[in-house]
Amino acid sequence: MAELAQIGVTGLAVMGRNLARNFARHGYRVAVHNRSHAKTQSLVSDHGSDGTFLPSESMADFVASLERPRRVVIMVKAGGPTDAVIQELIPLLEEGDIVIDAGNAHFPDTIRREAELKEHGLHFVGSGVSGGEEGALNGPSIMPGGSRESYKTLGPMLEDISAKVDGVPCCTYVGPDGAGHFVKMVHNGIEYADMQLIAEAYDLIRQGTGASAAEIAEIFRTWNEGDLESFLIEITAEVLAHVDDRTGNAFVDIVQDQAEQKGTGRWTVQNALDLGVPITGIAEATFARALSGSAPQREAARGKLAAHTGEWSIQDKDQFVEDVRQALYASKVVAYSQGFDQIAAASEEYGWDIDRGAMARIWRGGCIIRARFLNRITEAYERDADLPLLLADDYFADAVGNSLAAWRRVVAAAAQNGIPTPAFSSSLAYYDGIRAERLPAALIQGQRDFFGAHTYRRVDGDGAFHTEWSLDRSEQPA
């Protein structure tokens, strides 16, 4: 009798196909299935040399080809298609089997699915997988949630196929039910901020110095050799250096300036609002994409809205470029700090007990936001696992403090010269807000009490109070 597969993948679009190949390359027997059998056949014929694939045309045969406990990875479109596959699987599985959703699911859906499958005696693992097509094939960052029991048999396989940094797998158990997909969502939110900040840095240098895309590509290559070393900085240099075959112009100049999104950034911002966590850099990056796509509004504004800016003349271009580099670094730290605050708040809200240091560790390789300074973030949480604010860690407080003068010069120059820098500007505003001795929120509380009797607290005592604004303005305990 032929040996059964150790893991199965259903849904063989690019990500599912590459994940299946990754498992096979690591010596696992992989059951493969797709709604269109042609894709299954194509995988086996094109990449059969990667390892052992057990193809099936029907879902029933696919499940039957798996050893117990069955481990089934679903790689289909999030939402309804994922639910449809789960409903097809449930009657075919047995108690103790494990269903893994490795797509970009919204974490409330994962919480719902985990509870539903638990009623059938099944384990449901919502797992974030980051790294794109290349990561899925060669080693992604993997963020699995679900039960600890399921991780005992599934975890070693995921760790095996994940990226490695200094020999450490970029995969770890995140927490119960929706924790894995939540962390992947925040990862994507940070990714939005990171990309927007890089785009703003490019725009500032191009408009401020007149440098060509190719010249700015070289600047980014240099930056990638220092503290800013990261996957996104690396690919930015590649994109800026690319020349369009059709026109001979810089590729970046022939691409329409309307950025699209698939929803994870919006989910991150919506959840932050629910939790009351200020993730201003991520929010502004998400809104910047929305603004870029607001074609009728942008068309109405062109030539109609005044700029009142003078000619921008930079005396020391090298110093300006260095200022932008430092502003980029400081703003990136803010984005990561805000993201980890959101993870901490959700972990407490949902009882997930997420180890933020472990999240920084598994993001060091494989994923889109992998960067050198994630080592520093890992070290910060090793020093203090309950660190209330990443920015307040000694290393980052010093690093950002050293960049502060440059950061202020860049944001001021952008404002004076009409260059939109929503992520740079909001990140600096957050930094100044979080460090302020006193905020104007006191006035807001006074206003709220005036029109809605919402009460306020005093700085010199306990309890809540209300002022009788429409009467004698006496103060009363609430």
Coordinates of C-alpha atoms in Angstrom, one line a residue:
M1 CA 0.0 0.0 0.0
A2 CA 1.3 3.5 -1.0
E3 CA 2.4 5.8 1.9
L4 CA -0.1 8.5 2.8
A5 CA 0.6 12.2 2.5
Q6 CA 1.9 14.0 5.6
I7 CA 0.2 17.3 4.7
G8 CA -2.2 18.4 2.0
V9 CA -2.7 21.7 0.1
T10 CA -6.0 22.5 -1.6
G11 CA -6.1 25.6 -3.7
L12 CA -3.2 25.7 -6.1
A13 CA -2.9 29.3 -7.3
V14 CA 0.6 30.7 -7.1
M15 CA 0.8 30.9 -3.3
G16 CA -0.7 27.4 -2.7
R17 CA 1.4 25.9 -5.5
N18 CA 4.6 27.3 -4.1
L19 CA 3.7 26.3 -0.5
A20 CA 3.1 22.8 -1.7
R21 CA 6.4 22.8 -3.5
N22 CA 8.1 24.1 -0.4
F23 CA 6.8 21.2 1.7
A24 CA 7.8 18.7 -1.0
R25 CA 11.3 20.1 -1.2
H26 CA 11.7 19.6 2.6
G27 CA 10.9 15.9 2.2
Y28 CA 7.2 15.8 3.0
R29 CA 4.7 13.8 1.1
V30 CA 2.2 16.4 -0.1
A31 CA -1.4 15.7 -1.1
V32 CA -2.5 18.3 -3.7
H33 CA -5.9 19.3 -4.9
N34 CA -7.6 22.1 -6.8
R35 CA -11.1 22.7 -7.9
S36 CA -9.8 22.8 -11.5
H37 CA -7.9 19.5 -11.8
A38 CA -5.8 20.9 -14.6
K39 CA -3.9 23.0 -12.1
T40 CA -3.2 19.9 -10.0
Q41 CA -1.9 18.1 -13.1
S42 CA 0.2 21.2 -14.1
L43 CA 1.9 21.3 -10.6
V44 CA 2.8 17.6 -10.7
S45 CA 4.0 17.7 -14.4
D46 CA 6.0 21.0 -14.0
H47 CA 7.5 20.4 -10.5
G48 CA 7.3 16.7 -9.8
S49 CA 11.1 16.7 -9.3
D50 CA 10.6 18.8 -6.2
G51 CA 9.5 15.8 -4.2
T52 CA 6.5 13.5 -3.6
F53 CA 3.1 14.8 -4.6
L54 CA -0.1 12.8 -4.3
P55 CA -2.6 14.4 -6.7
S56 CA -6.4 14.0 -6.3
E57 CA -9.3 15.1 -8.5
S58 CA -12.0 15.0 -5.8
M59 CA -11.9 16.4 -2.3
A60 CA -12.9 13.0 -0.9
D61 CA -9.9 11.3 -2.5
F62 CA -7.7 14.2 -1.4
V63 CA -8.7 13.7 2.3
A64 CA -8.4 10.0 2.0
S65 CA -4.8 10.3 0.8
L66 CA -3.7 12.0 4.1
E67 CA -2.3 10.3 7.2
R68 CA -3.9 10.9 10.6
P69 CA -4.2 13.4 12.1
R70 CA -4.9 14.9 8.8
R71 CA -3.3 18.3 8.1
V72 CA -5.1 20.2 5.4
V73 CA -3.9 23.6 4.2
I74 CA -6.5 25.8 2.5
M75 CA -5.1 28.3 0.0
V76 CA -8.1 29.9 -1.6
K77 CA -9.6 33.4 -1.7
A78 CA -10.5 34.8 1.7
G79 CA -14.2 35.1 2.7
G80 CA -16.9 33.0 1.1
P81 CA -14.6 30.7 -0.9
T82 CA -12.7 29.7 2.3
D83 CA -16.0 29.0 4.1
A84 CA -17.2 26.9 1.1
V85 CA -14.0 24.7 1.2
I86 CA -14.3 24.3 5.0
Q87 CA -18.0 23.1 4.7
E88 CA -16.9 20.6 2.0
L89 CA -14.1 19.3 4.3
I90 CA -16.0 19.0 7.6
P91 CA -18.0 15.8 6.7
L92 CA -14.8 14.2 5.3
L93 CA -12.6 14.7 8.4
E94 CA -12.4 13.0 11.7
E95 CA -11.9 14.1 15.3
G96 CA -8.4 15.5 15.9
D97 CA -7.8 16.5 12.2
I98 CA -6.3 19.9 11.6
V99 CA -7.6 22.5 9.0
I100 CA -5.1 25.3 8.3
D101 CA -6.3 28.6 6.6
A102 CA -3.1 30.1 5.3
G103 CA -4.7 32.9 3.4
N104 CA -5.2 36.6 4.4
A105 CA -8.4 36.0 6.4
H106 CA -10.0 38.6 8.6
F107 CA -9.3 37.5 12.2
P108 CA -13.0 37.7 13.3
D109 CA -13.7 35.1 10.6
T110 CA -11.0 33.0 12.0
I111 CA -12.4 33.2 15.5
R112 CA -15.8 32.1 14.2
R113 CA -14.4 29.2 12.1
E114 CA -12.2 28.0 15.0
A115 CA -15.3 27.8 17.3
E116 CA -17.4 26.1 14.6
L117 CA -14.8 23.4 13.9
K118 CA -14.1 22.8 17.5
E119 CA -17.8 21.7 17.8
H120 CA -16.9 19.0 15.2
G121 CA -13.8 17.9 17.2
L122 CA -11.5 19.5 14.6
H123 CA -8.6 21.9 15.1
F124 CA -8.7 25.1 13.1
V125 CA -5.4 27.0 12.6
G126 CA -5.6 30.5 11.2
S127 CA -2.0 31.1 10.0
G128 CA -0.5 34.3 8.6
V129 CA 2.0 33.6 5.8
S130 CA 4.2 36.5 4.6
G131 CA 6.8 36.7 1.9
G132 CA 4.8 36.6 -1.3
E133 CA 5.3 34.0 -4.0
E134 CA 9.1 33.8 -3.4
G135 CA 8.6 33.4 0.4
A136 CA 6.0 30.7 0.0
L137 CA 8.5 28.7 -2.1
N138 CA 11.8 29.4 -0.4
G139 CA 10.8 30.1 3.2
P140 CA 8.1 32.5 4.5
S141 CA 7.5 34.0 7.8
I142 CA 4.6 32.0 9.3
M143 CA 2.3 33.1 12.1
P144 CA 0.0 30.2 13.2
G145 CA -2.8 30.6 15.7
G146 CA -5.2 28.0 17.0
S147 CA -4.8 25.4 19.8
R148 CA -1.4 24.6 21.3
E149 CA -2.3 20.9 20.8
S150 CA -2.5 21.3 17.0
Y151 CA 0.9 23.1 17.0
K152 CA 2.6 20.0 18.5
T153 CA 2.2 18.0 15.2
L154 CA 1.8 20.9 12.8
G155 CA 4.4 23.3 14.2
P156 CA 7.6 21.4 13.5
M157 CA 6.5 21.1 9.8
L158 CA 5.8 24.8 9.5
E159 CA 9.1 25.7 11.3
D160 CA 10.9 23.4 8.9
I161 CA 9.6 25.2 5.7
S162 CA 9.9 28.7 7.2
A163 CA 12.7 31.2 6.6
K164 CA 15.6 31.0 9.0
V165 CA 17.7 33.8 10.5
D166 CA 20.8 32.8 12.4
G167 CA 19.4 29.2 12.3
V168 CA 16.2 30.3 14.1
P169 CA 12.9 29.5 12.3
C170 CA 10.7 32.5 11.4
C171 CA 7.7 30.7 12.7
T172 CA 6.3 30.3 16.2
Y173 CA 3.0 29.6 17.9
V174 CA 1.2 33.0 18.2
G175 CA -1.9 32.3 20.3
P176 CA -5.5 31.0 20.4
D177 CA -8.1 31.2 17.7
G178 CA -7.6 34.4 15.6
A179 CA -4.2 35.5 17.0
G180 CA -2.2 34.3 14.0
H181 CA -4.3 36.1 11.5
F182 CA -4.5 39.2 13.7
V183 CA -0.7 39.4 13.8
K184 CA -0.5 39.0 10.1
M185 CA -3.0 41.8 9.7
V186 CA -0.9 44.1 11.8
H187 CA 2.2 43.0 9.9
N188 CA 0.4 44.2 6.7
G189 CA -0.6 47.5 8.3
I190 CA 3.0 48.1 9.2
E191 CA 3.9 47.2 5.6
Y192 CA 1.5 49.9 4.4
A193 CA 3.2 52.5 6.6
D194 CA 6.7 51.3 5.5
M195 CA 5.8 51.5 1.8
Q196 CA 4.2 55.0 2.2
L197 CA 7.2 56.3 4.1
I198 CA 9.6 55.0 1.5
A199 CA 7.5 56.6 -1.3
E200 CA 7.5 59.9 0.6
A201 CA 11.3 59.8 0.9
Y202 CA 11.6 59.1 -2.8
D203 CA 9.2 62.0 -3.6
L204 CA 11.1 64.5 -1.3
I205 CA 14.5 63.7 -2.8
R206 CA 13.2 63.8 -6.4
Q207 CA 11.3 67.1 -5.9
G208 CA 13.8 68.7 -3.6
T209 CA 17.0 67.8 -5.6
G210 CA 15.8 67.1 -9.1
A211 CA 17.6 63.7 -9.0
S212 CA 16.5 61.1 -11.5
A213 CA 14.9 57.8 -10.6
A214 CA 18.1 56.0 -11.4
E215 CA 20.1 58.4 -9.2
I216 CA 17.6 57.9 -6.3
A217 CA 17.9 54.1 -6.9
E218 CA 21.6 54.4 -6.0
I219 CA 20.8 56.4 -2.9
F220 CA 18.4 53.6 -1.7
R221 CA 21.1 51.0 -2.5
T222 CA 23.5 52.9 -0.2
W223 CA 20.8 53.2 2.5
N224 CA 20.3 49.4 2.3
E225 CA 23.9 48.9 3.5
G226 CA 23.1 50.6 6.9
D227 CA 20.4 50.8 9.6
L228 CA 17.7 50.9 6.9
E229 CA 18.6 47.6 5.4
S230 CA 15.4 45.8 4.6
F231 CA 13.6 43.9 1.8
L232 CA 11.4 47.0 1.0
I233 CA 14.4 49.3 0.7
E234 CA 16.1 46.7 -1.5
I235 CA 13.2 46.3 -3.9
T236 CA 12.7 50.1 -4.0
A237 CA 16.1 50.5 -5.5
E238 CA 15.3 47.8 -8.1
V239 CA 12.0 49.4 -9.1
L240 CA 13.6 52.9 -9.4
A241 CA 16.4 51.6 -11.5
H242 CA 14.1 49.7 -13.9
V243 CA 13.7 51.2 -17.4
D244 CA 10.4 50.8 -19.3
D245 CA 11.1 48.8 -22.5
R246 CA 8.4 50.5 -24.5
T247 CA 9.3 54.1 -23.9
G248 CA 12.9 54.1 -22.5
N249 CA 11.7 56.2 -19.6
A250 CA 12.1 55.3 -15.9
F251 CA 9.5 52.6 -15.1
V252 CA 8.2 54.6 -12.1
D253 CA 7.3 57.4 -14.4
I254 CA 5.0 55.4 -16.6
V255 CA 3.1 53.7 -13.8
Q256 CA -0.3 55.4 -12.9
D257 CA 0.0 57.1 -9.5
Q258 CA -3.0 55.3 -8.0
A259 CA -2.1 52.8 -5.3
E260 CA -4.5 49.9 -4.7
Q261 CA -5.2 47.8 -1.6
K262 CA -6.8 44.5 -0.8
G263 CA -8.2 45.4 2.7
T264 CA -5.7 44.4 5.3
G265 CA -4.6 48.0 5.9
R266 CA -8.2 49.1 6.4
W267 CA -8.8 46.2 8.7
T268 CA -5.8 47.2 10.8
V269 CA -7.1 50.8 11.1
Q270 CA -10.6 49.8 11.8
N271 CA -9.5 47.4 14.6
A272 CA -7.2 50.1 16.1
L273 CA -10.2 52.4 16.3
D274 CA -12.2 49.7 18.1
L275 CA -9.3 49.2 20.5
G276 CA -8.6 52.9 20.9
V277 CA -4.9 52.5 19.8
P278 CA -3.4 55.4 17.9
I279 CA -1.7 53.9 14.8
T280 CA -1.4 57.2 13.0
G281 CA 1.4 56.3 10.6
I282 CA -0.5 53.2 9.4
A283 CA -3.8 55.1 9.2
E284 CA -2.3 57.9 7.1
A285 CA -0.6 55.4 4.8
T286 CA -3.9 53.7 4.3
F287 CA -5.7 57.0 3.6
A288 CA -2.9 58.1 1.3
R289 CA -3.7 55.1 -0.9
A290 CA -7.3 56.0 -0.8
L291 CA -6.4 59.6 -1.7
S292 CA -4.3 58.5 -4.6
G293 CA -7.3 56.6 -6.0
S294 CA -9.7 59.6 -5.6
A295 CA -9.5 60.5 -9.3
P296 CA -12.5 62.9 -9.6
Q297 CA -11.5 64.8 -6.5
R298 CA -7.8 65.1 -7.6
E299 CA -8.9 66.2 -11.0
A300 CA -11.1 68.9 -9.5
A301 CA -8.3 70.1 -7.3
R302 CA -5.7 70.4 -10.1
G303 CA -5.2 74.0 -11.1
K304 CA -7.9 75.1 -8.7
L305 CA -6.3 74.8 -5.2
A306 CA -3.5 77.3 -4.6
A307 CA -0.1 76.2 -3.3
H308 CA 1.5 79.5 -2.4
T309 CA 4.9 78.0 -2.4
G310 CA 8.1 79.6 -3.5
E311 CA 10.9 78.0 -5.5
W312 CA 12.5 75.2 -3.5
S313 CA 16.3 75.7 -3.4
I314 CA 18.4 73.2 -1.5
Q315 CA 21.9 74.4 -0.8
D316 CA 23.4 71.2 0.5
K317 CA 21.8 68.3 -1.4
D318 CA 23.9 65.6 0.4
Q319 CA 22.7 67.0 3.8
F320 CA 19.1 67.0 2.6
V321 CA 19.3 63.4 1.5
E322 CA 20.8 62.5 4.8
D323 CA 18.0 64.3 6.6
V324 CA 15.5 62.3 4.6
R325 CA 17.2 59.1 5.5
Q326 CA 17.1 59.9 9.2
A327 CA 13.5 61.1 9.0
L328 CA 12.6 57.8 7.3
Y329 CA 14.3 55.7 10.0
A330 CA 12.6 57.6 12.8
S331 CA 9.2 57.4 11.1
K332 CA 9.6 53.7 10.5
V333 CA 10.4 53.1 14.2
V334 CA 7.1 54.9 15.0
A335 CA 5.1 52.7 12.7
Y336 CA 6.5 49.5 14.2
S337 CA 6.1 50.9 17.8
Q338 CA 2.4 51.6 17.0
G339 CA 1.9 48.2 15.5
F340 CA 3.3 46.4 18.5
D341 CA 1.1 48.6 20.7
Q342 CA -1.9 47.3 18.8
I343 CA -0.8 43.7 19.2
A344 CA -0.4 44.2 22.9
A345 CA -3.9 45.8 23.2
A346 CA -5.6 43.0 21.2
S347 CA -3.7 40.4 23.1
E348 CA -5.2 41.7 26.3
E349 CA -8.6 42.3 24.8
Y350 CA -8.9 38.7 23.4
G351 CA -6.8 36.9 26.0
W352 CA -4.2 35.8 23.5
D353 CA -1.0 36.2 25.5
I354 CA 1.0 37.1 22.4
D355 CA 4.8 37.4 22.9
R356 CA 5.8 40.6 21.0
G357 CA 9.5 39.7 21.1
A358 CA 8.7 36.4 19.4
M359 CA 6.7 38.3 16.7
A360 CA 9.7 40.6 16.0
R361 CA 11.9 37.5 15.9
I362 CA 9.8 35.7 13.2
W363 CA 9.5 38.9 11.1
R364 CA 13.3 39.1 10.7
G365 CA 13.2 36.8 7.7
G366 CA 10.8 35.6 5.0
C367 CA 8.3 38.4 5.3
I368 CA 7.8 41.6 3.4
I369 CA 8.7 43.9 6.4
R370 CA 11.9 42.0 7.2
A371 CA 14.5 44.5 8.2
R372 CA 17.8 44.7 10.1
F373 CA 16.3 46.7 12.9
L374 CA 13.9 43.9 13.8
N375 CA 16.9 42.4 15.6
R376 CA 16.9 45.6 17.7
I377 CA 13.2 45.2 18.4
T378 CA 13.7 41.6 19.4
E379 CA 16.4 42.7 21.8
A380 CA 14.2 45.4 23.2
Y381 CA 11.5 42.9 24.2
E382 CA 14.1 40.5 25.5
R383 CA 15.2 43.3 27.9
D384 CA 11.6 44.0 28.9
A385 CA 8.8 41.7 27.7
D386 CA 6.2 44.1 29.1
L387 CA 7.8 47.2 27.5
P388 CA 4.9 49.7 27.4
L389 CA 6.3 51.7 24.4
L390 CA 8.9 50.5 21.9
L391 CA 10.0 54.1 21.4
A392 CA 10.9 54.3 25.1
D393 CA 13.4 51.5 24.9
D394 CA 16.8 53.0 25.5
Y395 CA 18.2 52.0 22.1
F396 CA 15.3 53.4 20.1
A397 CA 14.9 56.5 22.3
D398 CA 18.5 57.4 21.5
A399 CA 18.3 56.5 17.8
V400 CA 15.1 58.5 17.2
G401 CA 16.4 61.4 19.4
N402 CA 19.5 61.6 17.2
S403 CA 17.3 61.8 14.1
L404 CA 14.9 64.3 15.5
A405 CA 16.5 67.5 14.2
A406 CA 16.7 66.1 10.7
W407 CA 13.1 64.8 11.0
R408 CA 11.8 68.2 11.9
R409 CA 13.7 69.9 9.1
V410 CA 12.3 67.5 6.5
V411 CA 8.7 67.8 7.7
A412 CA 8.9 71.6 7.8
A413 CA 10.5 71.8 4.4
A414 CA 7.8 69.5 3.0
A415 CA 5.0 71.7 4.5
Q416 CA 6.6 74.9 3.2
N417 CA 7.0 73.6 -0.3
G418 CA 3.7 71.8 -0.7
I419 CA 5.0 68.3 -0.7
P420 CA 2.5 65.8 0.8
T421 CA 4.1 63.8 3.5
P422 CA 1.2 62.4 5.6
A423 CA 3.1 59.5 7.1
F424 CA 6.3 61.5 7.9
S425 CA 4.2 64.3 9.4
S426 CA 1.8 62.2 11.4
S427 CA 4.6 60.1 12.8
L428 CA 6.4 63.2 14.0
A429 CA 3.1 64.5 15.5
Y430 CA 2.6 61.2 17.3
Y431 CA 6.1 61.3 18.6
D432 CA 5.6 64.8 20.0
G433 CA 2.2 63.9 21.3
I434 CA 3.3 60.8 23.2
R435 CA 6.3 62.6 24.8
A436 CA 4.3 65.8 25.7
E437 CA 4.1 66.7 29.4
R438 CA 0.5 68.0 28.9
L439 CA -1.9 67.8 25.9
P440 CA -4.8 70.0 24.9
A441 CA -7.2 67.1 25.6
A442 CA -8.0 69.0 28.8
L443 CA -9.8 71.6 26.7
I444 CA -11.7 68.9 24.8
Q445 CA -12.9 67.5 28.1
G446 CA -14.1 70.9 29.1
Q447 CA -16.0 71.3 25.8
R448 CA -17.5 67.8 26.2
D449 CA -18.7 68.6 29.7
F450 CA -20.1 72.0 28.5
F451 CA -22.3 70.6 25.7
G452 CA -23.0 67.1 27.0
A453 CA -22.3 66.9 30.7
H454 CA -19.8 64.2 30.0
T455 CA -17.8 65.1 33.2
Y456 CA -14.0 65.5 33.7
R457 CA -11.4 64.6 36.2
R458 CA -9.2 67.0 38.1
V459 CA -5.4 67.0 38.3
D460 CA -5.6 67.6 42.1
G461 CA -7.9 64.9 43.3
D462 CA -9.8 61.7 42.6
G463 CA -13.3 61.3 41.1
A464 CA -15.3 62.8 38.2
F465 CA -16.9 66.2 38.2
H466 CA -19.4 68.3 36.2
T467 CA -19.7 72.1 36.0
E468 CA -23.2 73.5 35.9
W469 CA -22.4 75.6 32.8
S470 CA -26.0 76.8 32.1
L471 CA -26.6 77.7 35.8
D472 CA -24.2 79.2 38.3
R473 CA -21.1 77.3 36.9
S474 CA -20.6 75.6 40.3
E475 CA -18.8 72.3 40.2
Q476 CA -20.6 69.1 41.3
P477 CA -19.3 65.6 41.9
A478 CA -20.5 63.3 39.2

